[in-house]
Amino acid sequence: MVSNEKSSVSSMVNALKLLNLFTMDEPEWILTDLADELNVGVSTVYRLTNTLMHEGFIVRDPLTKTFRLASSILELGHYVITSFDICDISPPILEKLVQDTGETVHLSILEGNKSIYLQMFECSNYVNVRTHVGKKHPAHCTSTGQVILAYQSEAEIDRVITQGLPLYSPKSATITDPMKFKERLALIKKQGYTYNRDEMNVGVSAIAAPVKSPSGKVEFAVSIAGPSSRINANNAPTLSKLVVKAAECLSKKLKGGAQ
């Protein structure tokens, strides 16, 4: 009985890992590549994919034999987003921030050591910063991740640091030193926002501010992101005030107050 339970748990873990392999950058996979990535046998992946197809989570192209996520995943994603009350009240505030700054706006949440985009409102001068709703990025190199982390407990910050602060890309300005990272978080908490330049993608800058719940806890963050030619040291002070204003407005809305 114990052996069967362990086998079931292992299969579930592998199935979840398999689903997490599908991303915007790699939306399609073949059987052997899935097996290599999961470090399991092809027969194991064959059983997993058959089960996931039967349950409607993935589909297989009959011509290319590649797997991709099924459209039913969209419904699950919709349920997740609508479960957050903030997503119902945020659109007018975030759309105004797009108009005021001329940049793409994100609403994010922290999950583990990842920053996840719950909402995204694009500007007319959109520059592809490779983001989308549901996209996960390492919290330590994103403006929203840093802002939310800055307001967490010392133990939570240490937990994230222990998991590593890797360089996001070869030329990025990611903060990889634990002490410097803690200094950045302390500064963010002191000034109430962060200005992130080239820390994730070279040529891309972002400014983020915390959204506080009625209890005062920071669970969400609002940010603007765009090319460093448009978000730079010269206009960061002005843009940061607009981002902070939007975040504070959203915080008041969560508390049931007036804008």
PDB file of C-alpha atoms in Angstrom:
ATOM      1  CA  MET A   1       0.000   0.000   0.000  1.00  0.00           C
ATOM      2  CA  VAL A   2       2.786   2.428   0.965  1.00  0.00           C
ATOM      3  CA  SER A   3       4.625   1.630  -2.264  1.00  0.00           C
ATOM      4  CA  ASN A   4       1.498   2.354  -4.328  1.00  0.00           C
ATOM      5  CA  GLU A   5       0.987   5.662  -2.526  1.00  0.00           C
ATOM      6  CA  LYS A   6       4.587   6.701  -3.190  1.00  0.00           C
ATOM      7  CA  SER A   7       4.191   5.757  -6.841  1.00  0.00           C
ATOM      8  CA  SER A   8       1.014   7.841  -7.132  1.00  0.00           C
ATOM      9  CA  VAL A   9       2.670  10.857  -5.524  1.00  0.00           C
ATOM     10  CA  SER A  10       5.697  10.497  -7.802  1.00  0.00           C
ATOM     11  CA  SER A  11       3.449  10.340 -10.875  1.00  0.00           C
ATOM     12  CA  MET A  12       1.571  13.436  -9.745  1.00  0.00           C
ATOM     13  CA  VAL A  13       4.798  15.349  -9.193  1.00  0.00           C
ATOM     14  CA  ASN A  14       6.091  14.364 -12.640  1.00  0.00           C
ATOM     15  CA  ALA A  15       2.782  15.341 -14.234  1.00  0.00           C
ATOM     16  CA  LEU A  16       2.923  18.791 -12.639  1.00  0.00           C
ATOM     17  CA  LYS A  17       6.565  19.204 -13.652  1.00  0.00           C
ATOM     18  CA  LEU A  18       5.602  18.215 -17.187  1.00  0.00           C
ATOM     19  CA  LEU A  19       2.872  20.868 -17.348  1.00  0.00           C
ATOM     20  CA  ASN A  20       5.312  23.498 -16.084  1.00  0.00           C
ATOM     21  CA  LEU A  21       7.605  22.809 -19.033  1.00  0.00           C
ATOM     22  CA  PHE A  22       5.154  24.486 -21.396  1.00  0.00           C
ATOM     23  CA  THR A  23       5.977  28.190 -21.665  1.00  0.00           C
ATOM     24  CA  MET A  24       5.653  31.055 -24.136  1.00  0.00           C
ATOM     25  CA  ASP A  25       9.239  30.348 -25.224  1.00  0.00           C
ATOM     26  CA  GLU A  26       8.694  26.592 -25.498  1.00  0.00           C
ATOM     27  CA  PRO A  27       4.981  25.989 -26.166  1.00  0.00           C
ATOM     28  CA  GLU A  28       5.434  22.602 -27.885  1.00  0.00           C
ATOM     29  CA  TRP A  29       7.318  19.470 -26.892  1.00  0.00           C
ATOM     30  CA  ILE A  30       7.945  16.019 -28.343  1.00  0.00           C
ATOM     31  CA  LEU A  31       7.838  12.875 -26.233  1.00  0.00           C
ATOM     32  CA  THR A  32      11.575  12.210 -26.075  1.00  0.00           C
ATOM     33  CA  ASP A  33      12.426  15.801 -25.142  1.00  0.00           C
ATOM     34  CA  LEU A  34       9.906  15.675 -22.310  1.00  0.00           C
ATOM     35  CA  ALA A  35      11.523  12.482 -21.049  1.00  0.00           C
ATOM     36  CA  ASP A  36      14.995  14.044 -21.202  1.00  0.00           C
ATOM     37  CA  GLU A  37      13.865  17.200 -19.414  1.00  0.00           C
ATOM     38  CA  LEU A  38      12.120  15.266 -16.639  1.00  0.00           C
ATOM     39  CA  ASN A  39      14.933  12.710 -16.472  1.00  0.00           C
ATOM     40  CA  VAL A  40      12.511   9.783 -16.673  1.00  0.00           C
ATOM     41  CA  GLY A  41      11.913   7.020 -19.178  1.00  0.00           C
ATOM     42  CA  VAL A  42       9.963   7.525 -22.394  1.00  0.00           C
ATOM     43  CA  SER A  43       7.428   4.931 -21.235  1.00  0.00           C
ATOM     44  CA  THR A  44       6.771   6.987 -18.100  1.00  0.00           C
ATOM     45  CA  VAL A  45       6.205  10.153 -20.103  1.00  0.00           C
ATOM     46  CA  TYR A  46       3.990   8.211 -22.507  1.00  0.00           C
ATOM     47  CA  ARG A  47       1.714   7.251 -19.607  1.00  0.00           C
ATOM     48  CA  LEU A  48       1.756  10.777 -18.198  1.00  0.00           C
ATOM     49  CA  THR A  49       0.877  12.425 -21.496  1.00  0.00           C
ATOM     50  CA  ASN A  50      -1.914   9.939 -22.156  1.00  0.00           C
ATOM     51  CA  THR A  51      -3.413  10.713 -18.750  1.00  0.00           C
ATOM     52  CA  LEU A  52      -3.071  14.479 -19.220  1.00  0.00           C
ATOM     53  CA  MET A  53      -4.635  14.269 -22.689  1.00  0.00           C
ATOM     54  CA  HIS A  54      -7.509  12.192 -21.340  1.00  0.00           C
ATOM     55  CA  GLU A  55      -8.108  14.793 -18.607  1.00  0.00           C
ATOM     56  CA  GLY A  56      -7.996  17.643 -21.137  1.00  0.00           C
ATOM     57  CA  PHE A  57      -4.818  19.374 -19.980  1.00  0.00           C
ATOM     58  CA  ILE A  58      -2.715  18.822 -23.110  1.00  0.00           C
ATOM     59  CA  VAL A  59      -3.305  17.946 -26.764  1.00  0.00           C
ATOM     60  CA  ARG A  60      -1.115  16.325 -29.414  1.00  0.00           C
ATOM     61  CA  ASP A  61      -0.804  17.460 -32.994  1.00  0.00           C
ATOM     62  CA  PRO A  62      -1.509  14.399 -35.205  1.00  0.00           C
ATOM     63  CA  LEU A  63       0.929  15.605 -37.880  1.00  0.00           C
ATOM     64  CA  THR A  64       3.927  16.917 -35.927  1.00  0.00           C
ATOM     65  CA  LYS A  65       3.369  14.619 -32.905  1.00  0.00           C
ATOM     66  CA  THR A  66       4.126  17.553 -30.623  1.00  0.00           C
ATOM     67  CA  PHE A  67       2.275  18.219 -27.376  1.00  0.00           C
ATOM     68  CA  ARG A  68       0.919  21.591 -26.277  1.00  0.00           C
ATOM     69  CA  LEU A  69      -1.340  22.862 -23.532  1.00  0.00           C
ATOM     70  CA  ALA A  70      -5.059  22.445 -24.155  1.00  0.00           C
ATOM     71  CA  SER A  71      -7.411  25.429 -24.253  1.00  0.00           C
ATOM     72  CA  SER A  72      -9.042  24.204 -21.039  1.00  0.00           C
ATOM     73  CA  ILE A  73      -5.977  25.545 -19.214  1.00  0.00           C
ATOM     74  CA  LEU A  74      -7.260  29.025 -20.088  1.00  0.00           C
ATOM     75  CA  GLU A  75     -10.361  28.389 -18.026  1.00  0.00           C
ATOM     76  CA  LEU A  76      -8.274  27.359 -15.032  1.00  0.00           C
ATOM     77  CA  GLY A  77      -6.133  30.461 -15.437  1.00  0.00           C
ATOM     78  CA  HIS A  78      -9.269  32.596 -15.547  1.00  0.00           C
ATOM     79  CA  TYR A  79     -10.475  31.032 -12.303  1.00  0.00           C
ATOM     80  CA  VAL A  80      -7.150  31.805 -10.634  1.00  0.00           C
ATOM     81  CA  ILE A  81      -7.146  35.447 -11.705  1.00  0.00           C
ATOM     82  CA  THR A  82     -10.799  36.061 -10.806  1.00  0.00           C
ATOM     83  CA  SER A  83     -10.180  34.572  -7.356  1.00  0.00           C
ATOM     84  CA  PHE A  84      -8.217  37.721  -6.504  1.00  0.00           C
ATOM     85  CA  ASP A  85     -10.589  40.578  -5.624  1.00  0.00           C
ATOM     86  CA  ILE A  86      -7.902  43.066  -6.598  1.00  0.00           C
ATOM     87  CA  CYS A  87      -8.251  42.052 -10.251  1.00  0.00           C
ATOM     88  CA  ASP A  88     -11.852  43.315 -10.263  1.00  0.00           C
ATOM     89  CA  ILE A  89     -11.040  46.782  -8.987  1.00  0.00           C
ATOM     90  CA  SER A  90      -7.624  47.390 -10.542  1.00  0.00           C
ATOM     91  CA  PRO A  91      -8.339  47.950 -14.285  1.00  0.00           C
ATOM     92  CA  PRO A  92      -9.401  51.653 -14.130  1.00  0.00           C
ATOM     93  CA  ILE A  93      -6.431  52.512 -11.899  1.00  0.00           C
ATOM     94  CA  LEU A  94      -3.892  50.602 -13.967  1.00  0.00           C
ATOM     95  CA  GLU A  95      -5.263  51.853 -17.280  1.00  0.00           C
ATOM     96  CA  LYS A  96      -4.898  55.416 -16.011  1.00  0.00           C
ATOM     97  CA  LEU A  97      -1.294  54.640 -15.070  1.00  0.00           C
ATOM     98  CA  VAL A  98      -0.697  53.529 -18.667  1.00  0.00           C
ATOM     99  CA  GLN A  99      -2.100  56.855 -19.874  1.00  0.00           C
ATOM    100  CA  ASP A 100      -0.105  58.900 -17.349  1.00  0.00           C
ATOM    101  CA  THR A 101       3.240  57.191 -17.983  1.00  0.00           C
ATOM    102  CA  GLY A 102       2.927  55.910 -21.544  1.00  0.00           C
ATOM    103  CA  GLU A 103       4.375  52.576 -20.433  1.00  0.00           C
ATOM    104  CA  THR A 104       3.159  49.002 -20.023  1.00  0.00           C
ATOM    105  CA  VAL A 105       1.717  48.303 -16.568  1.00  0.00           C
ATOM    106  CA  HIS A 106       1.747  45.073 -14.563  1.00  0.00           C
ATOM    107  CA  LEU A 107       0.038  43.878 -11.403  1.00  0.00           C
ATOM    108  CA  SER A 108       2.043  41.111  -9.761  1.00  0.00           C
ATOM    109  CA  ILE A 109       2.029  38.736  -6.834  1.00  0.00           C
ATOM    110  CA  LEU A 110       4.873  36.852  -5.147  1.00  0.00           C
ATOM    111  CA  GLU A 111       4.789  33.060  -5.068  1.00  0.00           C
ATOM    112  CA  GLY A 112       7.812  31.409  -3.509  1.00  0.00           C
ATOM    113  CA  ASN A 113      10.812  33.037  -5.151  1.00  0.00           C
ATOM    114  CA  LYS A 114       8.907  33.996  -8.298  1.00  0.00           C
ATOM    115  CA  SER A 115       7.060  37.140  -9.288  1.00  0.00           C
ATOM    116  CA  ILE A 116       3.903  36.314 -11.264  1.00  0.00           C
ATOM    117  CA  TYR A 117       2.005  38.747 -13.490  1.00  0.00           C
ATOM    118  CA  LEU A 118      -1.723  38.745 -12.683  1.00  0.00           C
ATOM    119  CA  GLN A 119      -2.631  41.555 -15.056  1.00  0.00           C
ATOM    120  CA  MET A 120      -0.947  43.414 -17.875  1.00  0.00           C
ATOM    121  CA  PHE A 121      -2.058  46.606 -19.627  1.00  0.00           C
ATOM    122  CA  GLU A 122      -0.045  47.485 -22.711  1.00  0.00           C
ATOM    123  CA  CYS A 123       0.827  50.987 -23.874  1.00  0.00           C
ATOM    124  CA  SER A 124       0.527  52.251 -27.436  1.00  0.00           C
ATOM    125  CA  ASN A 125       4.331  52.450 -27.736  1.00  0.00           C
ATOM    126  CA  TYR A 126       4.665  48.859 -26.623  1.00  0.00           C
ATOM    127  CA  VAL A 127       8.120  47.302 -26.688  1.00  0.00           C
ATOM    128  CA  ASN A 128       8.301  43.528 -26.266  1.00  0.00           C
ATOM    129  CA  VAL A 129       9.644  42.887 -22.778  1.00  0.00           C
ATOM    130  CA  ARG A 130       8.682  39.209 -23.054  1.00  0.00           C
ATOM    131  CA  THR A 131       5.935  39.297 -20.440  1.00  0.00           C
ATOM    132  CA  HIS A 132       2.358  38.098 -20.328  1.00  0.00           C
ATOM    133  CA  VAL A 133      -0.297  37.321 -17.743  1.00  0.00           C
ATOM    134  CA  GLY A 134       0.813  34.277 -15.778  1.00  0.00           C
ATOM    135  CA  LYS A 135       4.482  34.770 -16.634  1.00  0.00           C
ATOM    136  CA  LYS A 136       6.881  33.894 -13.818  1.00  0.00           C
ATOM    137  CA  HIS A 137      10.196  35.617 -13.280  1.00  0.00           C
ATOM    138  CA  PRO A 138      12.782  35.289 -10.496  1.00  0.00           C
ATOM    139  CA  ALA A 139      11.709  37.750  -7.805  1.00  0.00           C
ATOM    140  CA  HIS A 140      15.232  38.996  -7.102  1.00  0.00           C
ATOM    141  CA  CYS A 141      15.670  40.584 -10.536  1.00  0.00           C
ATOM    142  CA  THR A 142      12.171  41.999 -11.081  1.00  0.00           C
ATOM    143  CA  SER A 143      10.916  45.321  -9.755  1.00  0.00           C
ATOM    144  CA  THR A 144       7.652  43.830  -8.472  1.00  0.00           C
ATOM    145  CA  GLY A 145       9.385  40.871  -6.849  1.00  0.00           C
ATOM    146  CA  GLN A 146      11.848  43.155  -5.077  1.00  0.00           C
ATOM    147  CA  VAL A 147       9.103  45.476  -3.846  1.00  0.00           C
ATOM    148  CA  ILE A 148       6.992  42.696  -2.364  1.00  0.00           C
ATOM    149  CA  LEU A 149      10.038  41.007  -0.831  1.00  0.00           C
ATOM    150  CA  ALA A 150      11.124  44.277   0.791  1.00  0.00           C
ATOM    151  CA  TYR A 151       8.048  44.150   3.013  1.00  0.00           C
ATOM    152  CA  GLN A 152       8.353  40.498   4.008  1.00  0.00           C
ATOM    153  CA  SER A 153       9.914  39.067   7.161  1.00  0.00           C
ATOM    154  CA  GLU A 154      13.666  38.620   7.496  1.00  0.00           C
ATOM    155  CA  ALA A 155      13.123  34.856   7.492  1.00  0.00           C
ATOM    156  CA  GLU A 156      11.236  35.018   4.180  1.00  0.00           C
ATOM    157  CA  ILE A 157      13.916  37.187   2.609  1.00  0.00           C
ATOM    158  CA  ASP A 158      16.628  34.797   3.784  1.00  0.00           C
ATOM    159  CA  ARG A 159      14.645  31.860   2.389  1.00  0.00           C
ATOM    160  CA  VAL A 160      14.568  33.449  -1.063  1.00  0.00           C
ATOM    161  CA  ILE A 161      18.253  34.339  -0.894  1.00  0.00           C
ATOM    162  CA  THR A 162      19.104  30.769   0.130  1.00  0.00           C
ATOM    163  CA  GLN A 163      17.455  29.528  -3.069  1.00  0.00           C
ATOM    164  CA  GLY A 164      19.973  31.577  -5.020  1.00  0.00           C
ATOM    165  CA  LEU A 165      20.337  34.959  -6.723  1.00  0.00           C
ATOM    166  CA  PRO A 166      21.579  33.888 -10.158  1.00  0.00           C
ATOM    167  CA  LEU A 167      22.450  36.260 -12.964  1.00  0.00           C
ATOM    168  CA  TYR A 168      19.345  36.388 -15.148  1.00  0.00           C
ATOM    169  CA  SER A 169      21.258  36.797 -18.398  1.00  0.00           C
ATOM    170  CA  PRO A 170      24.980  37.190 -19.218  1.00  0.00           C
ATOM    171  CA  LYS A 171      24.908  40.981 -19.592  1.00  0.00           C
ATOM    172  CA  SER A 172      22.115  41.865 -17.166  1.00  0.00           C
ATOM    173  CA  ALA A 173      22.735  43.958 -14.039  1.00  0.00           C
ATOM    174  CA  THR A 174      21.124  41.412 -11.712  1.00  0.00           C
ATOM    175  CA  ILE A 175      22.063  41.795  -8.053  1.00  0.00           C
ATOM    176  CA  THR A 176      23.665  38.466  -7.135  1.00  0.00           C
ATOM    177  CA  ASP A 177      25.379  39.378  -3.856  1.00  0.00           C
ATOM    178  CA  PRO A 178      23.177  38.597  -0.801  1.00  0.00           C
ATOM    179  CA  MET A 179      24.351  41.619   1.211  1.00  0.00           C
ATOM    180  CA  LYS A 180      23.829  44.050  -1.674  1.00  0.00           C
ATOM    181  CA  PHE A 181      20.429  42.504  -2.294  1.00  0.00           C
ATOM    182  CA  LYS A 182      19.415  43.052   1.334  1.00  0.00           C
ATOM    183  CA  GLU A 183      20.645  46.645   1.073  1.00  0.00           C
ATOM    184  CA  ARG A 184      18.462  47.131  -1.995  1.00  0.00           C
ATOM    185  CA  LEU A 185      15.408  45.768  -0.166  1.00  0.00           C
ATOM    186  CA  ALA A 186      16.061  48.057   2.804  1.00  0.00           C
ATOM    187  CA  LEU A 187      16.265  51.061   0.452  1.00  0.00           C
ATOM    188  CA  ILE A 188      13.041  50.032  -1.280  1.00  0.00           C
ATOM    189  CA  LYS A 189      11.186  49.828   2.027  1.00  0.00           C
ATOM    190  CA  LYS A 190      12.567  53.231   3.039  1.00  0.00           C
ATOM    191  CA  GLN A 191      11.629  55.054  -0.170  1.00  0.00           C
ATOM    192  CA  GLY A 192       8.454  53.097  -0.960  1.00  0.00           C
ATOM    193  CA  TYR A 193       9.332  52.066  -4.520  1.00  0.00           C
ATOM    194  CA  THR A 194      12.116  50.621  -6.636  1.00  0.00           C
ATOM    195  CA  TYR A 195      13.751  51.660  -9.885  1.00  0.00           C
ATOM    196  CA  ASN A 196      15.116  48.619 -11.679  1.00  0.00           C
ATOM    197  CA  ARG A 197      17.424  49.155 -14.676  1.00  0.00           C
ATOM    198  CA  ASP A 198      18.717  46.266 -16.812  1.00  0.00           C
ATOM    199  CA  GLU A 199      18.486  43.864 -13.863  1.00  0.00           C
ATOM    200  CA  MET A 200      16.475  41.310 -15.819  1.00  0.00           C
ATOM    201  CA  ASN A 201      16.693  42.257 -19.478  1.00  0.00           C
ATOM    202  CA  VAL A 202      19.357  44.585 -20.846  1.00  0.00           C
ATOM    203  CA  GLY A 203      17.741  47.723 -22.215  1.00  0.00           C
ATOM    204  CA  VAL A 204      14.599  47.351 -20.123  1.00  0.00           C
ATOM    205  CA  SER A 205      13.808  49.368 -17.008  1.00  0.00           C
ATOM    206  CA  ALA A 206      10.952  49.173 -14.527  1.00  0.00           C
ATOM    207  CA  ILE A 207       9.547  51.024 -11.536  1.00  0.00           C
ATOM    208  CA  ALA A 208       7.354  49.288  -8.962  1.00  0.00           C
ATOM    209  CA  ALA A 209       5.487  50.187  -5.777  1.00  0.00           C
ATOM    210  CA  PRO A 210       3.746  48.062  -3.120  1.00  0.00           C
ATOM    211  CA  VAL A 211       0.014  47.523  -2.767  1.00  0.00           C
ATOM    212  CA  LYS A 212      -1.023  47.090   0.862  1.00  0.00           C
ATOM    213  CA  SER A 213      -3.961  44.998   2.024  1.00  0.00           C
ATOM    214  CA  PRO A 214      -6.366  46.209   4.763  1.00  0.00           C
ATOM    215  CA  SER A 215      -4.118  44.493   7.330  1.00  0.00           C
ATOM    216  CA  GLY A 216      -1.094  46.386   6.026  1.00  0.00           C
ATOM    217  CA  LYS A 217       0.480  43.316   4.452  1.00  0.00           C
ATOM    218  CA  VAL A 218       2.101  43.686   1.041  1.00  0.00           C
ATOM    219  CA  GLU A 219       0.927  40.911  -1.263  1.00  0.00           C
ATOM    220  CA  PHE A 220       0.845  42.724  -4.605  1.00  0.00           C
ATOM    221  CA  ALA A 221       2.883  45.263  -6.545  1.00  0.00           C
ATOM    222  CA  VAL A 222       2.199  47.638  -9.416  1.00  0.00           C
ATOM    223  CA  SER A 223       4.889  48.362 -11.974  1.00  0.00           C
ATOM    224  CA  ILE A 224       5.617  50.070 -15.239  1.00  0.00           C
ATOM    225  CA  ALA A 225       8.137  48.579 -17.669  1.00  0.00           C
ATOM    226  CA  GLY A 226       9.672  49.815 -20.877  1.00  0.00           C
ATOM    227  CA  PRO A 227      12.909  50.564 -22.719  1.00  0.00           C
ATOM    228  CA  SER A 228      15.641  52.220 -20.670  1.00  0.00           C
ATOM    229  CA  SER A 229      15.663  55.037 -23.208  1.00  0.00           C
ATOM    230  CA  ARG A 230      12.192  55.989 -21.959  1.00  0.00           C
ATOM    231  CA  ILE A 231      12.506  55.013 -18.285  1.00  0.00           C
ATOM    232  CA  ASN A 232      15.786  56.437 -17.046  1.00  0.00           C
ATOM    233  CA  ALA A 233      17.469  58.296 -14.202  1.00  0.00           C
ATOM    234  CA  ASN A 234      16.188  61.635 -15.503  1.00  0.00           C
ATOM    235  CA  ASN A 235      12.473  60.832 -15.374  1.00  0.00           C
ATOM    236  CA  ALA A 236      12.466  58.029 -12.778  1.00  0.00           C
ATOM    237  CA  PRO A 237      11.602  60.407  -9.907  1.00  0.00           C
ATOM    238  CA  THR A 238       8.540  61.708 -11.773  1.00  0.00           C
ATOM    239  CA  LEU A 239       7.440  58.285 -12.989  1.00  0.00           C
ATOM    240  CA  SER A 240       7.921  56.743  -9.547  1.00  0.00           C
ATOM    241  CA  LYS A 241       5.464  59.243  -8.048  1.00  0.00           C
ATOM    242  CA  LEU A 242       2.838  58.148 -10.568  1.00  0.00           C
ATOM    243  CA  VAL A 243       3.450  54.467  -9.844  1.00  0.00           C
ATOM    244  CA  VAL A 244       3.313  55.035  -6.077  1.00  0.00           C
ATOM    245  CA  LYS A 245       0.100  57.043  -6.478  1.00  0.00           C
ATOM    246  CA  ALA A 246      -1.523  54.206  -8.435  1.00  0.00           C
ATOM    247  CA  ALA A 247      -0.395  51.627  -5.854  1.00  0.00           C
ATOM    248  CA  GLU A 248      -1.729  53.747  -2.995  1.00  0.00           C
ATOM    249  CA  CYS A 249      -5.013  54.240  -4.823  1.00  0.00           C
ATOM    250  CA  LEU A 250      -5.328  50.497  -5.262  1.00  0.00           C
ATOM    251  CA  SER A 251      -4.493  49.958  -1.581  1.00  0.00           C
ATOM    252  CA  LYS A 252      -7.316  52.336  -0.609  1.00  0.00           C
ATOM    253  CA  LYS A 253      -9.703  50.514  -2.897  1.00  0.00           C
ATOM    254  CA  LEU A 254      -8.830  47.223  -1.193  1.00  0.00           C
ATOM    255  CA  LYS A 255      -9.645  48.854   2.140  1.00  0.00           C
ATOM    256  CA  GLY A 256     -12.953  50.106   0.782  1.00  0.00           C
ATOM    257  CA  GLY A 257     -11.895  53.729   0.802  1.00  0.00           C
ATOM    258  CA  ALA A 258     -12.366  56.413  -1.809  1.00  0.00           C
ATOM    259  CA  GLN A 259      -9.756  57.198  -4.440  1.00  0.00           C
TER     260      GLN A 259
END
